[in-house]
mmCIF file of C-alpha atoms in Angstrom:
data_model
loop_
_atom_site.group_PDB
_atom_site.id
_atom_site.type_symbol
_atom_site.label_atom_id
_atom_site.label_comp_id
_atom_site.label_asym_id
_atom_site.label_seq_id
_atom_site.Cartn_x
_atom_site.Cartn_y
_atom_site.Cartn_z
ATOM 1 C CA UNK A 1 39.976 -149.125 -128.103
ATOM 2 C CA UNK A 2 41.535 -149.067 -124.589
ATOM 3 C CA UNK A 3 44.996 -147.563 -124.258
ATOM 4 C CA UNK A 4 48.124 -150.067 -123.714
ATOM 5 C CA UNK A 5 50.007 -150.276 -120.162
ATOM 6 C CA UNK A 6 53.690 -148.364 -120.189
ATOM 7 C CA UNK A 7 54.471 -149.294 -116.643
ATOM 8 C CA UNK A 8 53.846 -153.115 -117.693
ATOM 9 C CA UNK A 9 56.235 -154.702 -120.006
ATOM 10 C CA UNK A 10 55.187 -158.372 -120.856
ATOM 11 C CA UNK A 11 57.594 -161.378 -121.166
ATOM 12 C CA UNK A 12 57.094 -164.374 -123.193
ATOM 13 C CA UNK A 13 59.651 -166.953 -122.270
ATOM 14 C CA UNK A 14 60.337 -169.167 -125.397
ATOM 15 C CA UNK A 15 63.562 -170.430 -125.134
ATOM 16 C CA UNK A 16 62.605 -173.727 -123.870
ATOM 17 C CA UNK A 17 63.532 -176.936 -125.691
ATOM 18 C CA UNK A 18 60.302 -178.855 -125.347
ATOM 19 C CA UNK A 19 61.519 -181.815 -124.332
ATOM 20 C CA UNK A 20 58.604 -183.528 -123.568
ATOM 21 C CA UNK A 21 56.591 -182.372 -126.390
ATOM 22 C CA UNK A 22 59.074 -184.014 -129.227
ATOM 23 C CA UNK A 23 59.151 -181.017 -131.355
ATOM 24 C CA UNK A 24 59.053 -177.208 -131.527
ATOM 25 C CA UNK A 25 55.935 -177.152 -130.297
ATOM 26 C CA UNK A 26 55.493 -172.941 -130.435
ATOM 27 C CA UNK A 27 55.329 -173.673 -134.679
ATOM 28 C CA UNK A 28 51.897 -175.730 -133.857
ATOM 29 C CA UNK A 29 48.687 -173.888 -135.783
ATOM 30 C CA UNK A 30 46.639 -172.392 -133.376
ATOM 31 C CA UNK A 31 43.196 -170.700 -135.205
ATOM 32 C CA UNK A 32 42.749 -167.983 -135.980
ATOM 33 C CA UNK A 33 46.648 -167.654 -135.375
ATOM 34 C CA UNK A 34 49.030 -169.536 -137.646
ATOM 35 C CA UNK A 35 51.331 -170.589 -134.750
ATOM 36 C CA UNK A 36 50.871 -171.115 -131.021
ATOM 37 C CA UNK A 37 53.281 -168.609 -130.085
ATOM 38 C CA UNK A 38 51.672 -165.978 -132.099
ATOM 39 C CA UNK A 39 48.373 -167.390 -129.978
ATOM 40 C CA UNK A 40 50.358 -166.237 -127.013
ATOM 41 C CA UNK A 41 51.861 -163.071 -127.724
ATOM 42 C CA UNK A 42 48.350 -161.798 -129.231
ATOM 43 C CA UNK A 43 46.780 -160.654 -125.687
ATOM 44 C CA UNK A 44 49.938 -159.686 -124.712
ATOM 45 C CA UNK A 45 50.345 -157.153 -127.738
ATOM 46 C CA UNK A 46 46.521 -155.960 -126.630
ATOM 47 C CA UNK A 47 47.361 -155.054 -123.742
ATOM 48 C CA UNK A 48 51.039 -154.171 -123.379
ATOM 49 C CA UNK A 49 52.388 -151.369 -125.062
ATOM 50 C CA UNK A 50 56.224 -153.142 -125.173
ATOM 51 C CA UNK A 51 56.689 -156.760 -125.214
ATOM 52 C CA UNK A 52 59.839 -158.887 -125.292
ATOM 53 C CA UNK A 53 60.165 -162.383 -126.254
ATOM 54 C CA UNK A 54 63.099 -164.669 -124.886
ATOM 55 C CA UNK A 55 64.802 -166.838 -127.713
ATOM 56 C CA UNK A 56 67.737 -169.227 -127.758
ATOM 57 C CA UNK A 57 70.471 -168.106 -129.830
ATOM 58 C CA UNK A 58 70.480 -169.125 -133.248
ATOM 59 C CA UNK A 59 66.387 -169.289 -133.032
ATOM 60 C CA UNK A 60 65.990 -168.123 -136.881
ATOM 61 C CA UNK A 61 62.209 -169.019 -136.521
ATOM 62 C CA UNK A 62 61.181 -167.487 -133.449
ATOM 63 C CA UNK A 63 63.322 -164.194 -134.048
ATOM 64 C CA UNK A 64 61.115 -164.253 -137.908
ATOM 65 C CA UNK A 65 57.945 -164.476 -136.068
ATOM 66 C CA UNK A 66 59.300 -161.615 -133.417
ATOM 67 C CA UNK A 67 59.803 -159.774 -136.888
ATOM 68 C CA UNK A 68 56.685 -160.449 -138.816
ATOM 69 C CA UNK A 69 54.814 -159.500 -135.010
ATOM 70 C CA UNK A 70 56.370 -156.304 -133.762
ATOM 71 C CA UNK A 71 57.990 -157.262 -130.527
ATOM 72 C CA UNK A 72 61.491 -157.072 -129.434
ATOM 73 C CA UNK A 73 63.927 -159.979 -128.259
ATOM 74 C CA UNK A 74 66.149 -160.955 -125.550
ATOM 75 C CA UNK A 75 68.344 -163.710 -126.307
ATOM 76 C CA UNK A 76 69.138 -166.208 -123.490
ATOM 77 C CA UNK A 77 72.486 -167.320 -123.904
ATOM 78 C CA UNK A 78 72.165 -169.962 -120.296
ATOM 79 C CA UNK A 79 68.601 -171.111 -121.440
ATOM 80 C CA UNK A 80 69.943 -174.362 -120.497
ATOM 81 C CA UNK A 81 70.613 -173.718 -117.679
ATOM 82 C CA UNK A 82 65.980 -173.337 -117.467
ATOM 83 C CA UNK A 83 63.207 -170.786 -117.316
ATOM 84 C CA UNK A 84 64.869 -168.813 -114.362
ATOM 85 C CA UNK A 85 67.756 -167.959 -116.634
ATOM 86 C CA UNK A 86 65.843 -167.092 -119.692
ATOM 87 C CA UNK A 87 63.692 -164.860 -116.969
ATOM 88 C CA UNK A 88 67.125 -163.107 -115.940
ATOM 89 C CA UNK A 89 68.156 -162.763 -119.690
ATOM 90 C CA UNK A 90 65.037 -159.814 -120.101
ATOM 91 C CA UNK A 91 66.422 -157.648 -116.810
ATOM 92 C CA UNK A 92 68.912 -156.042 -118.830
ATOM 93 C CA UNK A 93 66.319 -154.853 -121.345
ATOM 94 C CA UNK A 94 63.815 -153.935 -119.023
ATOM 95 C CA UNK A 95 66.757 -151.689 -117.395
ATOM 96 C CA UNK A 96 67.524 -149.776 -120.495
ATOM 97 C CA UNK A 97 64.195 -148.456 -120.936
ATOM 98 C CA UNK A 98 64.141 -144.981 -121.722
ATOM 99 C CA UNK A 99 61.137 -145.331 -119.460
ATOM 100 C CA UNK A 100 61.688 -148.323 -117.403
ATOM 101 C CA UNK A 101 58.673 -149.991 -116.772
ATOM 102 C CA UNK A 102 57.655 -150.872 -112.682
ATOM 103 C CA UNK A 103 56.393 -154.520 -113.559
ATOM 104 C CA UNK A 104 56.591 -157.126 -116.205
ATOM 105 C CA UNK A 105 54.015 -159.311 -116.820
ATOM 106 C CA UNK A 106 55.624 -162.939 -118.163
ATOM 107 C CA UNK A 107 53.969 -165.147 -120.071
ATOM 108 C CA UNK A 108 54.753 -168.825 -121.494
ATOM 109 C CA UNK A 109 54.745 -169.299 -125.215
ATOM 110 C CA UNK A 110 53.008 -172.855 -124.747
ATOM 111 C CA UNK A 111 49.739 -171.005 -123.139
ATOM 112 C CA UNK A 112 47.755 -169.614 -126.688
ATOM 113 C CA UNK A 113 43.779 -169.609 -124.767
ATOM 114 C CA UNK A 114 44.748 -166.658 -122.158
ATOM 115 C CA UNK A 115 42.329 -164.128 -122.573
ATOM 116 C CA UNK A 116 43.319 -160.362 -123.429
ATOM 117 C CA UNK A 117 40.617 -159.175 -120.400
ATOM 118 C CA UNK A 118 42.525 -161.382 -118.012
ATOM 119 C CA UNK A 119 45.506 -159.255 -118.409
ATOM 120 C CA UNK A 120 43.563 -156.621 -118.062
ATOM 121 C CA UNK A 121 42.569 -157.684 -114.878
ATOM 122 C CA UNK A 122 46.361 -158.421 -113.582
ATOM 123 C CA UNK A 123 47.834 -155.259 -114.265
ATOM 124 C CA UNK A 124 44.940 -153.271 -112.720
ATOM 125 C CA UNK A 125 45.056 -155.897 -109.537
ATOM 126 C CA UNK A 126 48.870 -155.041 -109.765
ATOM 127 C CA UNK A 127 48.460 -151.076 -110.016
ATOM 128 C CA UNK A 128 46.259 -151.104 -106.359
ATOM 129 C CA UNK A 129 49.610 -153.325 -104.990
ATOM 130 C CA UNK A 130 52.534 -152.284 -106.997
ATOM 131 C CA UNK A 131 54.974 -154.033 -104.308
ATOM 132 C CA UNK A 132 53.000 -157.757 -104.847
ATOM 133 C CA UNK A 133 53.306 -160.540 -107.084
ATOM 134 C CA UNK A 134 50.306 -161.026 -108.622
ATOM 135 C CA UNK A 135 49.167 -164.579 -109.964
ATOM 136 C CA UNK A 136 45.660 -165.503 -111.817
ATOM 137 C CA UNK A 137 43.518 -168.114 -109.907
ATOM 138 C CA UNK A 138 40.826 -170.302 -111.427
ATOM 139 C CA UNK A 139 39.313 -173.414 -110.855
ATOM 140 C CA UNK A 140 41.540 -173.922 -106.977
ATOM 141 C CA UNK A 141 44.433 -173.344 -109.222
ATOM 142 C CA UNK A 142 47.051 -170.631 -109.541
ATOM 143 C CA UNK A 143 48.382 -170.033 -113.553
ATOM 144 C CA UNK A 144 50.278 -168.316 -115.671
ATOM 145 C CA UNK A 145 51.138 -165.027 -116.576
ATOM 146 C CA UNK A 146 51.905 -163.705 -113.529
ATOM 147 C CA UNK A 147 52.809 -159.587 -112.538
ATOM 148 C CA UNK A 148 56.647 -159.308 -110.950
ATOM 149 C CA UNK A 149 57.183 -156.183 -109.711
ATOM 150 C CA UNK A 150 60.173 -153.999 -110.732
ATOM 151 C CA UNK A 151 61.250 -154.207 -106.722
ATOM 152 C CA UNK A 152 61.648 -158.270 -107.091
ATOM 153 C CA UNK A 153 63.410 -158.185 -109.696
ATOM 154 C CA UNK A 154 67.242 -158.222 -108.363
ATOM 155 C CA UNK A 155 66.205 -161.336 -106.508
ATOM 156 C CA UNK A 156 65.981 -163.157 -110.461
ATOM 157 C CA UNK A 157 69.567 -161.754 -111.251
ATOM 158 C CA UNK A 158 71.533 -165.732 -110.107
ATOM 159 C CA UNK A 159 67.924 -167.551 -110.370
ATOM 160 C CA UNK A 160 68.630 -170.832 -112.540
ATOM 161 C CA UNK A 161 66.186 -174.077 -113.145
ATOM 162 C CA UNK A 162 62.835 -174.429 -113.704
ATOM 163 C CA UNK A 163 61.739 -173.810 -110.427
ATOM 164 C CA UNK A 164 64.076 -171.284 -110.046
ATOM 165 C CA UNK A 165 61.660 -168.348 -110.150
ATOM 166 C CA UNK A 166 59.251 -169.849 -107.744
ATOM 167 C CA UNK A 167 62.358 -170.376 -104.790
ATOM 168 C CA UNK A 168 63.736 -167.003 -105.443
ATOM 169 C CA UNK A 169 60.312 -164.603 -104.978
ATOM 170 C CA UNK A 170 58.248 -164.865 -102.116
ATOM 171 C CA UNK A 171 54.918 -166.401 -103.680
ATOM 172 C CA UNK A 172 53.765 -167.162 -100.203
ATOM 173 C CA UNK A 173 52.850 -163.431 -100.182
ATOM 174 C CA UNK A 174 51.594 -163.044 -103.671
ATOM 175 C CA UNK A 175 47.982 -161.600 -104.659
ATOM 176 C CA UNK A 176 45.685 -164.004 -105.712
ATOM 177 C CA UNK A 177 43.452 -162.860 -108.183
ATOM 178 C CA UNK A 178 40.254 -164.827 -109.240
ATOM 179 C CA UNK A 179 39.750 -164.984 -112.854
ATOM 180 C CA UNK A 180 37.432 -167.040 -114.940
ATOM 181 C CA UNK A 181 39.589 -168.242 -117.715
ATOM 182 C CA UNK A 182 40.654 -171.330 -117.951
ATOM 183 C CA UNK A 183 43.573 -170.212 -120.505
ATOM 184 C CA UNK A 184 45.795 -169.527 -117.280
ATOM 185 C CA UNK A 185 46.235 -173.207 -117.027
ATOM 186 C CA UNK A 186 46.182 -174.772 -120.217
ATOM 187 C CA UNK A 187 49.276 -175.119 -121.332
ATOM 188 C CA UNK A 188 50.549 -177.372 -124.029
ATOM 189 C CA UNK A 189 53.699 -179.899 -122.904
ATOM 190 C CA UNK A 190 53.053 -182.998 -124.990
ATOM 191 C CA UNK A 191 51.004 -183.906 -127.732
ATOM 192 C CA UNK A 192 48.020 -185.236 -126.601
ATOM 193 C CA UNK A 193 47.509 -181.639 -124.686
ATOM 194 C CA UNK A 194 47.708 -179.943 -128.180
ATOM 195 C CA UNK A 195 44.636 -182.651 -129.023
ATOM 196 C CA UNK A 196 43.037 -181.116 -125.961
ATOM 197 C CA UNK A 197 43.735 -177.357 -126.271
ATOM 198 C CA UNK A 198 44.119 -176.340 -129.274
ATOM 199 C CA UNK A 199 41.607 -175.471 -131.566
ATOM 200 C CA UNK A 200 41.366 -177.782 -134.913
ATOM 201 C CA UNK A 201 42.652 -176.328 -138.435
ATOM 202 C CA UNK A 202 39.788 -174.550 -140.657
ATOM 203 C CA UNK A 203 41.985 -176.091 -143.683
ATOM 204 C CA UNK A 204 44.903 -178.691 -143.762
ATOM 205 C CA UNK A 205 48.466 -177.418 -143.509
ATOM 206 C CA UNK A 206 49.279 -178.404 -147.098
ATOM 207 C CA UNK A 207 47.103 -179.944 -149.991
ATOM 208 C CA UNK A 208 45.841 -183.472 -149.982
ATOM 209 C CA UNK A 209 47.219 -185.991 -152.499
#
């Protein structure tokens, strides 16, 4: 069994509202796990020895499923205000460590095929250049998670939007890392991607009548 990274705390941002997708899309099955956000936070648990999951306030399921899992939460009290200000929401946590960690790894609860060696992969790619941003590439593409160093960090404090994150840290200069896994692009924003992605049920949610 290897050992879990201390100086990498991972980051699952799931405050979104899912907009396009219609519904709370993280509660989709996702064999062998019974949700896609458990899907997510799986390789993240395997290879992360802390991991904190971003929730709107009043999220009873998602703060259940933090339970039931093991990992901690950071509520995002702007999530509206997109993923750059759920990101921001986790830099207090991260702070008030006991051991504060030098990077976070963050994740998307919508992305359930990333593979537990591809994180593996990240954080060691991140350890030879502790002052980069490191991003996975596959198939011409950069995806998701992606390393920020602990250095970057103050430049997320006033991030807001969706694209927030990407015009606040210089990406131009990020590592690329090759990976074969195409889990770091898959990620599910309406329903015909969850046709796509996600594996079918063994059994149906409910019985038949």
């Amino acid at each position: 069994m290897q050992s879990l990274a201390t100086d990498v705390t991972a980051v699952l941002l799931a405050a979104g509202q899912a907009r396009r997708f219609g519904s709370d899309k993280r509660r989709l099955p996702c064999p062998p796990h019974d949700s896609l956000m458990a899907a997510a936070l799986a390789p993240l648990q395997a290879v992360c020895g802390r991991v904190i999951v971003v929730l709107r306030p009043g999220d009873a399921w998602g703060a259940l499923q933090c339970r039931r899992l093991g990992v901690d939460v950071a509520w995002s009290f702007q999530h509206h205000l997109g993923q750059a200000a759920s990101l921001a929401a986790v830099l207090p946590h991260l702070a008030c460590s006991a051991s504060p960690p030098q990077a976070m790894l963050v994740a998307l609860a919508d992305m359930g095929q990333v593979q537990a060696n591809t994180l593996r992969q990240l954080v060691t790619a991140w350890r030879a250049a502790p002052d980069r941003l490191v991003l996975p590439h596959c198939q011409g593409r950069s995806g998701n998670p992606r390393i920020i160093p602990a250095p970057l960090w103050p430049l997320l404090t006033n991030a807001t939007g969706d694209d927030g994150v990407r015009r606040a840290l210089p990406w131009a200069q990020a590592l690329l890392l090759p990976v074969h896994d195409a889990g770091v692009l898959q990620d599910v924003d309406t329903p015909q991607d969850a046709q796509q992605l996600l594996p079918p049920r063994a059994t149906p949610p409910y019985p038949a009548h």
